[in-house]
C-alpha cells in the first residue's frame, strides 16, 4: 500500500484496545502509560523495521556503488518521501532529517536566523513554548542584538491573539510557535498566526512535536515556512526528527554543520555545498532510525489520523470529566482548543509525591516543569502532574488514574 | 495500599510535610546555602548559625515535595546543637541509609527519628529528594557559597 493510499484510509472502526496489542511494552506488564507527550511507546512494526534494516538492508548511504548501499540509500530516500506525504510537503527535498525537534529549531535559528536577523530585529514567540523553542531564539537574539518578544497567554492557557497581533511589526523577522503546547495541551491557532505573520513579512517556524502524533498536519495548506517534529513522539525511535522547510527558503540558507555528505566539492581554498536537503545533513545519519521512523508514520497512517484524533478527543473529554470529580484537583490549562494533555495539581500534595504514588500503582505520568518553566510561573506552581494520552490509551487507563489519585488523597489526608 | 508506600510516607514524614519545623530564617545566621533539584523544581535554602564549630541555630525556607520538606524539617531538628563534624557524620549515615541495597539489612538504627526515611531506599528516584536539604546543609557548613544541586 502506498503512503498516499494509507493516508486516504478512514478507519471508522478504530479500537484502542486492539492498537494497544501492537505495543510489546504494554503487554502483560500492567503498565498504564500516560506520558506519551514526553515520548511515545513503540509498536512491534517499528522495532521490526529497525531490526530488518540492520539484518538485511544496512550499509552507509549516498556513497557505495555496490548493490547493498544502493538499496540502503533507496530505502532512506523512500522514508523521506513517506515523511513528505505524511505532512503534506510539496517535495521530498523539503524534508531534512535531523535528530529531533530541538535540533530542527536550532538548525533554523543558526542558519536562517543568523542570516536574516540583525540588530534591532525581533523574534516573536509565545509564553507557552517549550524551552527548546525559547532558548535557541534567545541565543540568536543575544548574538545579533535582536529582541525576543513573548506573546502572552490567558489564565486558561490560550494564546492572547490580540496581544500577539500588537507585538507583530515590520521588525519581526521570525515567529516561532508551538502547534500544541506540551505542558498545557493548548492547540494554537497556527493558520491565523501564519497569515498574520506573513502579512508583516515574517517567516513562521512551527514546533510540531506535540501535534504530529495526534492530528493530521498539512504544511502546504498551513503555509508555514518551517515545521519541526520528532520521530520518537510519533511512535518512532529516538534520534530521528524532521525539519520541513519551504524549498525556496532552504535553498537560500547556508549549511548548518560542515562535514561529509553536505558538500559538492572540497578544496582547502574553498568548498562548495550540496543542494538541499543534503546541505543540512552532514555526516552519516541515523539510517536504522529513519527506517523505524518511516514504519511509525505508516503505522499511524494505517490506523488513520482522523480516527486517532477522534479517539483522543473522546478520551480528553472523558478524563476531564473524571478528574473534575477528584476533590482538590485543579486543572492547569483549560483552553477551549485542547489536545489530549492534562496538567493538574492536587491540593496539599506536591506533584512529585503524586508521581511516585501513581508510579507505585503502575501508572506512568510526568511530574515537573515539563521544560516549560515560564508556563509554571504563569500559573504560580513549581511543577504539575501531567497525564498525556495517545492512541493506545483507553477509558480504563483513566479510571485507574482516578482510583490512584484517591489513594494519594487517602495517604495525604 | 501497599506497605512500602506506607513505609515511604510514614506519619512522621506526612506530619513534618504539613507542619515543617524550623521553617524560618533564624534571627542570627552566618552561613547560607541553596539546594535545587532542576528536574522537579524543588528549591530550598538552609540557614545556619555556626559558632565555635557548633550549629547554634538552623532554619530553612523554600518549596519541595513531602520527602524533601520533611527531610529538611527533621534535619534541622536533629543537627541543632551538633558540632560540624557530628553533623557531617550524620549526613554520611543518612545517605548510607537511603541509598543502601533494599535487599540488605535495614540501616539507620542509630539515626533516631531520621530512621523514618529508611523506606526511601525502596524508591531510588526519591533519594535526591531526601538528601537535597543535607547537601545544602553541607555546602553551608563549608561556607562554599555554592548551590547544592542534585544534578
XYZ file of C-alpha atoms in Angstrom:
564
model
C 0.000 0.000 0.000
C 1.399 3.433 -0.864
C 1.594 6.153 1.745
C -0.959 8.153 -0.205
C -3.391 5.235 -0.072
C -2.712 4.809 3.599
C -3.428 8.480 4.237
C -6.687 8.217 2.371
C -7.879 5.431 4.674
C -10.661 6.255 7.079
C -10.796 3.656 9.777
C -14.155 4.196 11.460
C -13.630 1.060 13.488
C -10.555 2.236 15.398
C -10.142 0.137 18.512
C -7.577 1.379 21.073
C -7.532 -1.953 22.892
C -6.526 -3.635 19.628
C -3.938 -0.946 18.930
C -2.517 -1.447 22.410
C -1.692 -5.042 21.416
C 0.750 -3.678 18.845
C 2.983 -2.344 21.630
C 5.107 -5.038 23.342
C 5.878 -2.867 26.373
C 2.165 -2.564 27.131
C 1.625 -6.342 27.138
C 1.333 -8.268 30.395
C 3.290 -5.675 32.323
C 0.335 -3.916 33.908
C 1.886 -0.651 32.771
C -0.528 2.228 32.261
C 1.456 4.674 30.217
C 0.236 8.272 30.418
C 3.422 10.049 29.389
C 3.340 9.913 25.605
C 3.812 13.670 25.365
C 7.340 13.074 26.660
C 7.961 10.134 24.354
C 5.610 7.565 22.875
C 5.981 3.789 23.114
C 6.950 1.774 20.030
C 4.819 -0.725 18.147
C 6.286 -4.066 17.069
C 6.351 -2.980 13.401
C 8.750 -0.136 14.241
C 11.011 -2.414 16.262
C 10.943 -4.910 13.368
C 11.725 -2.255 10.774
C 14.841 -1.225 12.671
C 15.932 -4.847 13.087
C 15.198 -5.545 9.385
C 17.285 -2.584 8.319
C 20.294 -3.862 10.223
C 19.609 -7.515 9.360
C 19.067 -7.103 5.642
C 19.439 -3.642 4.177
C 22.229 -1.922 6.008
C 25.161 -0.066 4.515
C 26.137 3.571 4.531
C 24.017 5.655 2.193
C 24.784 8.054 -0.676
C 28.239 6.503 -1.002
C 28.813 2.968 -2.187
C 28.446 1.742 -5.756
C 27.598 -1.709 -4.505
C 24.057 -3.011 -4.570
C 23.571 -3.088 -0.794
C 24.491 0.559 -0.408
C 22.199 1.469 -3.290
C 19.363 -0.421 -1.612
C 20.024 1.252 1.748
C 20.041 4.634 0.001
C 16.783 3.881 -1.798
C 15.117 2.904 1.489
C 16.414 6.016 3.195
C 15.106 8.242 0.412
C 11.798 6.351 0.392
C 11.489 7.260 4.073
C 11.953 10.888 3.126
C 9.099 10.517 0.663
C 6.955 8.916 3.370
C 7.623 11.882 5.658
C 6.861 14.293 2.819
C 3.462 12.746 2.162
C 2.731 12.390 5.855
C 2.964 16.137 6.479
C 1.781 17.252 3.067
C 5.016 18.833 1.858
C 5.203 19.663 -1.848
C 8.552 17.951 -2.415
C 10.725 15.336 -0.730
C 13.719 17.703 -0.739
C 11.837 19.894 1.706
C 12.331 17.177 4.339
C 15.593 17.480 6.270
C 16.403 14.625 8.620
C 17.683 15.807 11.989
C 17.958 14.255 15.448
C 14.798 15.722 16.931
C 12.598 18.811 17.159
C 15.218 20.599 19.233
C 17.829 20.179 16.532
C 15.354 21.247 13.845
C 14.683 24.515 15.686
C 18.367 25.091 16.332
C 19.048 24.486 12.646
C 16.614 27.240 11.651
C 17.953 29.624 14.315
C 21.573 29.108 13.333
C 21.115 29.243 9.565
C 18.056 31.226 8.514
C 18.183 33.122 11.802
C 21.830 34.107 11.617
C 21.419 35.111 8.004
C 18.260 37.167 8.375
C 18.055 38.549 11.913
C 20.104 41.624 12.725
C 20.406 44.356 15.355
C 17.028 45.832 16.247
C 15.112 42.965 14.655
C 12.678 40.879 16.626
C 11.799 37.227 17.080
C 8.300 36.596 18.387
C 7.416 33.516 20.429
C 4.640 32.743 22.921
C 4.567 32.338 26.670
C 3.701 28.642 26.417
C 6.750 27.495 24.452
C 8.891 24.514 25.395
C 12.425 25.523 26.387
C 13.614 24.224 23.026
C 11.535 26.885 21.297
C 12.774 29.633 23.623
C 16.480 29.154 24.205
C 17.687 28.849 20.551
C 15.936 32.150 19.759
C 17.255 33.757 22.914
C 20.786 32.734 21.918
C 20.239 34.091 18.401
C 18.874 37.402 19.705
C 21.718 37.830 22.190
C 24.208 37.136 19.450
C 22.649 39.512 16.936
C 21.463 42.336 19.189
C 17.877 41.457 18.336
C 14.945 41.352 20.754
C 12.934 38.319 21.823
C 9.250 39.205 22.173
C 6.793 36.976 24.002
C 3.066 36.897 23.265
C 1.146 36.188 26.484
C -1.482 33.552 27.197
C -4.579 33.972 29.331
C -5.380 32.097 32.523
C -6.863 29.207 30.597
C -3.567 28.793 28.792
C -4.924 30.104 25.476
C -2.797 32.433 23.367
C -3.991 36.069 23.553
C -4.212 36.653 19.854
C -4.870 40.411 20.181
C -1.654 40.779 22.167
C 0.150 38.638 19.611
C -1.079 40.974 16.843
C 0.131 44.024 18.763
C 3.601 42.523 19.094
C 3.872 41.731 15.379
C 5.514 44.503 13.415
C 7.790 45.010 10.419
C 10.861 44.354 12.603
C 9.535 40.856 13.383
C 11.703 38.531 11.300
C 10.729 35.152 12.744
C 7.634 33.931 14.536
C 8.182 30.633 16.400
C 5.131 28.964 17.918
C 4.159 25.562 19.245
C 1.373 23.902 17.293
C 0.306 22.261 20.566
C 1.652 23.176 23.997
C 3.386 20.235 25.683
C 2.662 21.452 29.202
C -0.963 22.520 28.754
C -2.284 20.797 25.651
C -3.410 24.101 24.141
C -3.856 23.905 20.361
C -2.690 27.193 18.924
C -4.476 28.865 16.009
C -1.460 28.373 13.767
C -3.302 29.115 10.489
C -4.197 32.568 11.723
C -0.760 33.103 13.290
C 0.890 32.237 9.966
C -1.437 34.536 8.000
C -0.817 37.451 10.388
C 2.939 36.904 10.452
C 3.203 36.687 6.670
C 1.276 39.938 6.370
C 4.147 41.548 8.303
C 6.803 39.799 6.246
C 7.934 37.412 8.990
C 8.635 33.726 8.426
C 6.938 31.226 10.697
C 8.534 28.196 12.329
C 6.096 25.785 13.950
C 7.185 23.462 16.743
C 5.080 20.470 15.780
C 6.489 17.963 18.290
C 3.164 17.538 20.082
C 0.870 17.834 17.075
C 2.272 15.179 14.756
C 1.123 12.066 16.690
C -2.349 13.409 17.325
C -3.771 15.168 14.315
C -3.433 15.473 10.577
C -0.875 18.127 9.673
C -0.634 19.597 6.197
C 2.257 22.022 5.927
C 1.316 23.138 2.435
C -2.184 24.235 3.392
C -0.900 25.740 6.656
C 1.599 27.661 4.514
C 4.146 27.598 7.362
C 7.755 28.235 6.413
C 9.299 25.690 8.760
C 7.804 22.789 10.697
C 9.806 20.818 13.257
C 8.973 17.370 14.577
C 10.432 14.396 16.455
C 10.070 10.778 15.403
C 10.027 9.442 18.946
C 6.807 11.251 19.777
C 5.034 9.606 16.855
C 5.913 6.040 17.920
C 9.229 6.023 16.073
C 12.712 5.624 17.557
C 14.664 8.360 19.300
C 17.370 10.072 17.297
C 15.321 10.952 14.224
C 13.369 14.107 13.585
C 12.380 16.231 10.638
C 12.774 19.831 9.729
C 10.362 20.771 6.988
C 11.253 23.961 5.158
C 9.874 25.545 2.027
C 12.293 24.665 -0.757
C 12.976 28.300 -1.700
C 13.872 29.141 1.896
C 16.055 26.082 2.397
C 17.867 26.874 -0.847
C 18.657 30.380 0.379
C 20.127 29.128 3.663
C 23.782 28.449 4.500
C 24.765 24.994 5.811
C 24.174 24.035 9.426
C 27.060 21.687 10.212
C 30.039 21.028 7.986
C 31.213 17.559 7.056
C 30.715 14.689 4.682
C 27.535 14.393 2.611
C 26.781 18.125 2.741
C 29.417 19.134 0.219
C 29.686 19.318 -3.536
C 33.458 19.752 -3.741
C 36.062 20.310 -1.064
C 39.255 22.267 -1.711
C 41.437 23.773 1.002
C 40.780 27.190 -0.508
C 37.020 26.782 -0.585
C 34.337 24.150 -0.529
C 31.003 24.266 -2.243
C 27.892 22.845 -0.744
C 25.384 20.249 -1.793
C 21.828 21.004 -2.775
C 19.015 20.700 -0.278
C 18.307 18.640 1.730
C 21.813 17.101 1.842
C 23.278 20.545 2.556
C 21.795 20.219 6.060
C 22.608 16.557 6.627
C 26.324 16.439 7.369
C 27.726 13.079 8.405
C 26.217 9.614 8.431
C 22.615 9.901 9.586
C 20.642 7.512 11.795
C 19.906 5.073 8.981
C 18.255 2.409 11.140
C 16.317 5.080 12.994
C 14.994 6.547 9.759
C 13.756 3.068 8.750
C 11.903 2.826 12.066
C 10.566 6.349 11.667
C 9.070 5.580 8.252
C 7.457 2.434 9.695
C 5.975 4.521 12.505
C 4.468 7.006 10.038
C 2.999 4.138 8.010
C 1.621 2.610 11.198
C -0.134 5.829 12.180
C -1.401 6.342 8.621
C -2.811 2.816 8.574
C -4.741 3.415 11.785
C -5.909 6.741 10.388
C -5.059 10.101 11.939
C -8.683 11.209 11.859
C -9.705 8.139 13.835
C -6.838 8.689 16.281
C -7.798 12.323 16.731
C -11.443 11.368 17.354
C -10.432 8.739 19.879
C -8.166 11.132 21.746
C -10.771 13.895 21.774
C -13.197 11.469 23.346
C -10.535 10.394 25.895
C -9.800 14.016 26.757
C -13.468 14.747 27.435
C -13.818 11.576 29.498
C -10.649 12.308 31.517
C -11.541 15.962 32.062
C -14.921 14.920 33.487
C -13.480 12.133 35.599
C -10.709 14.294 37.062
C -13.171 17.089 37.859
C -14.703 14.621 40.320
C -11.456 14.260 42.307
C -11.678 16.627 45.305
C -8.898 19.210 45.491
C -7.778 18.686 41.892
C -7.116 21.817 39.852
C -6.682 21.570 36.108
C -3.864 23.713 34.731
C -4.640 24.594 31.137
C -8.272 24.751 30.121
C -8.019 26.403 26.712
C -11.089 25.870 24.508
C -8.962 24.108 21.878
C -7.032 21.336 23.577
C -5.216 18.139 22.713
C -5.145 15.084 24.964
C -2.781 16.504 27.573
C -3.998 17.177 31.100
C -1.837 19.085 33.567
C -3.085 19.356 37.115
C -2.204 19.815 40.732
C -3.689 18.155 43.771
C -4.276 20.406 46.754
C -1.757 19.843 49.534
C 0.312 17.263 47.649
C 3.457 18.082 45.712
C 3.390 16.751 42.118
C 6.496 14.699 42.793
C 4.708 12.801 45.559
C 1.690 12.302 43.313
C 4.002 10.921 40.620
C 5.714 8.483 42.989
C 2.435 7.110 44.284
C 0.930 6.804 40.800
C 4.088 5.033 39.679
C 3.656 2.631 42.527
C 0.155 1.899 41.229
C 1.624 1.137 37.811
C 0.748 4.473 36.208
C 3.477 6.482 34.492
C 2.850 10.234 34.418
C 5.211 13.136 34.075
C 5.759 15.458 37.008
C 7.840 18.588 36.940
C 8.030 21.755 34.912
C 7.813 19.948 31.546
C 10.651 22.061 30.120
C 8.254 24.996 30.228
C 9.247 26.974 33.312
C 7.570 30.207 32.113
C 4.272 28.287 31.950
C 4.725 27.122 35.547
C 5.477 30.698 36.566
C 2.331 31.937 34.851
C 0.180 29.551 36.855
C 2.153 30.119 40.079
C 3.148 26.491 40.549
C 6.632 24.941 40.801
C 5.506 21.889 38.854
C 2.432 19.993 37.715
C 1.381 16.418 37.223
C 0.792 15.745 33.531
C -1.178 12.873 32.083
C -0.927 12.709 28.306
C -2.768 10.267 26.109
C -2.005 8.509 22.858
C -3.784 6.127 20.534
C -3.193 3.131 22.857
C -4.844 4.654 25.906
C -8.322 3.641 26.982
C -11.050 4.747 29.364
C -9.866 2.015 31.718
C -6.477 3.766 31.949
C -8.230 6.933 33.053
C -10.367 5.053 35.577
C -7.150 3.618 37.029
C -5.664 7.123 37.213
C -8.673 8.430 39.115
C -8.555 5.465 41.523
C -4.841 6.011 42.140
C -5.434 9.703 42.815
C -7.897 8.648 45.526
C -5.056 6.614 47.056
C -2.888 9.733 47.030
C -5.592 11.697 48.795
C -6.086 8.954 51.326
C -2.386 8.866 52.123
C -2.102 12.635 52.439
C -5.381 13.370 54.189
C -2.454 0.489 49.663
C 0.851 -1.328 49.648
C 3.126 -1.487 52.659
C 6.171 0.094 51.018
C 4.136 3.204 50.127
C 3.104 3.407 53.792
C 6.739 2.817 54.660
C 7.806 5.731 52.448
C 5.093 8.091 53.589
C 5.175 7.390 57.312
C 3.001 9.546 59.525
C 6.032 11.394 60.905
C 7.000 12.397 57.344
C 3.479 13.481 56.491
C 3.321 15.494 59.709
C 6.627 17.264 59.042
C 5.486 17.957 55.486
C 2.301 19.593 56.693
C 3.909 21.387 59.614
C 7.610 21.805 58.861
C 9.731 22.660 61.910
C 12.295 25.471 61.855
C 10.660 26.734 58.681
C 12.073 30.241 59.030
C 15.259 32.197 58.776
C 16.756 32.323 62.263
C 17.336 35.793 63.743
C 21.073 35.247 63.604
C 22.672 33.340 60.731
C 26.194 33.352 59.345
C 26.064 30.584 56.715
C 23.523 30.031 53.988
C 23.256 27.679 51.045
C 20.643 26.921 48.451
C 19.683 23.471 47.223
C 17.925 22.907 43.912
C 16.653 19.883 42.086
C 16.431 21.101 38.489
C 14.429 18.054 37.426
C 11.442 18.650 39.676
C 11.898 22.318 40.513
C 12.411 21.762 44.245
C 14.273 24.644 45.793
C 15.204 25.253 49.406
C 17.553 27.427 51.406
C 19.311 26.330 54.574
C 20.323 28.948 57.139
C 22.906 28.149 59.803
C 24.311 29.988 62.743
C 27.659 28.331 63.407
C 29.747 29.412 66.382
C 32.909 27.734 67.669
C 32.335 24.782 65.370
C 28.819 24.185 66.700
C 25.483 24.608 64.897
C 23.783 27.050 67.278
C 20.716 27.590 65.146
C 19.303 26.361 61.879
C 16.267 27.034 59.704
C 15.083 26.581 56.140
C 12.745 28.000 53.531
C 11.609 27.009 50.054
C 9.281 24.560 48.381
C 9.549 20.877 47.718
C 7.805 17.544 47.830
C 6.806 15.824 51.072
C 10.036 13.844 51.214
C 12.353 16.830 50.746
C 10.323 19.086 53.057
C 10.097 16.517 55.843
C 13.760 15.659 55.414
C 14.745 19.326 55.765
C 12.468 19.715 58.773
C 13.766 16.664 60.612
C 17.339 17.502 59.678
C 17.103 20.967 61.229
C 15.707 19.475 64.430
C 18.458 16.909 64.610
C 21.552 18.974 63.856
C 20.736 21.879 66.138
C 23.445 21.896 68.812
C 25.705 19.495 66.939
C 29.369 20.008 66.171
C 30.180 20.423 62.487
C 31.871 17.010 62.376
C 28.882 15.359 64.037
C 26.503 16.894 61.528
C 28.684 15.667 58.680
C 28.889 12.162 60.104
C 25.126 12.173 60.449
C 24.785 13.136 56.755
C 27.010 10.197 55.861
C 24.893 7.826 57.927
C 21.692 9.256 56.478
C 22.954 8.942 52.932
C 24.032 5.373 53.564
C 20.580 4.537 54.910
C 18.638 5.906 51.943
C 20.985 4.531 49.278
C 21.581 1.073 50.736
C 20.522 -2.019 48.827
C 16.854 -2.697 49.632
C 17.698 -6.389 49.961
C 20.325 -5.799 52.647
C 19.603 -5.423 56.360
C 17.889 -2.160 57.230
C 20.223 0.674 58.144
C 19.702 3.736 60.248
C 19.004 2.112 63.604
C 21.356 4.653 65.202
C 19.848 7.621 63.373
C 16.966 8.096 65.796
C 13.970 9.890 64.336
C 15.683 10.099 60.946
C 15.136 6.378 60.508
C 11.620 7.212 59.246
C 13.373 7.778 55.916
C 14.588 4.194 55.717
C 11.752 3.417 53.256
C 13.314 5.784 50.697
C 15.787 3.102 49.620
C 12.869 1.236 48.008
C 12.348 4.319 45.816
C 15.684 5.209 44.187
C 14.003 8.078 42.304
C 13.362 9.776 45.639
C 16.884 9.659 47.091
C 17.569 13.101 45.654
C 14.506 14.474 47.417
C 15.566 13.013 50.756
C 19.135 14.291 50.540
C 18.574 17.751 49.000
C 18.490 19.594 52.343
C 21.512 17.661 53.558
C 23.577 18.595 50.518
C 22.650 22.234 51.036
C 23.483 21.974 54.744
C 26.881 20.532 53.873
C 27.599 23.394 51.447
C 26.549 25.873 54.120
C 28.741 24.208 56.761
C 31.736 24.581 54.484
C 30.643 28.072 53.591
C 31.395 27.352 49.947
C 28.885 29.858 48.588
C 27.880 27.132 46.142
C 24.357 25.976 45.342
C 23.839 22.322 46.088
C 22.270 20.678 43.089
C 21.066 17.140 42.706
C 22.228 17.002 39.098
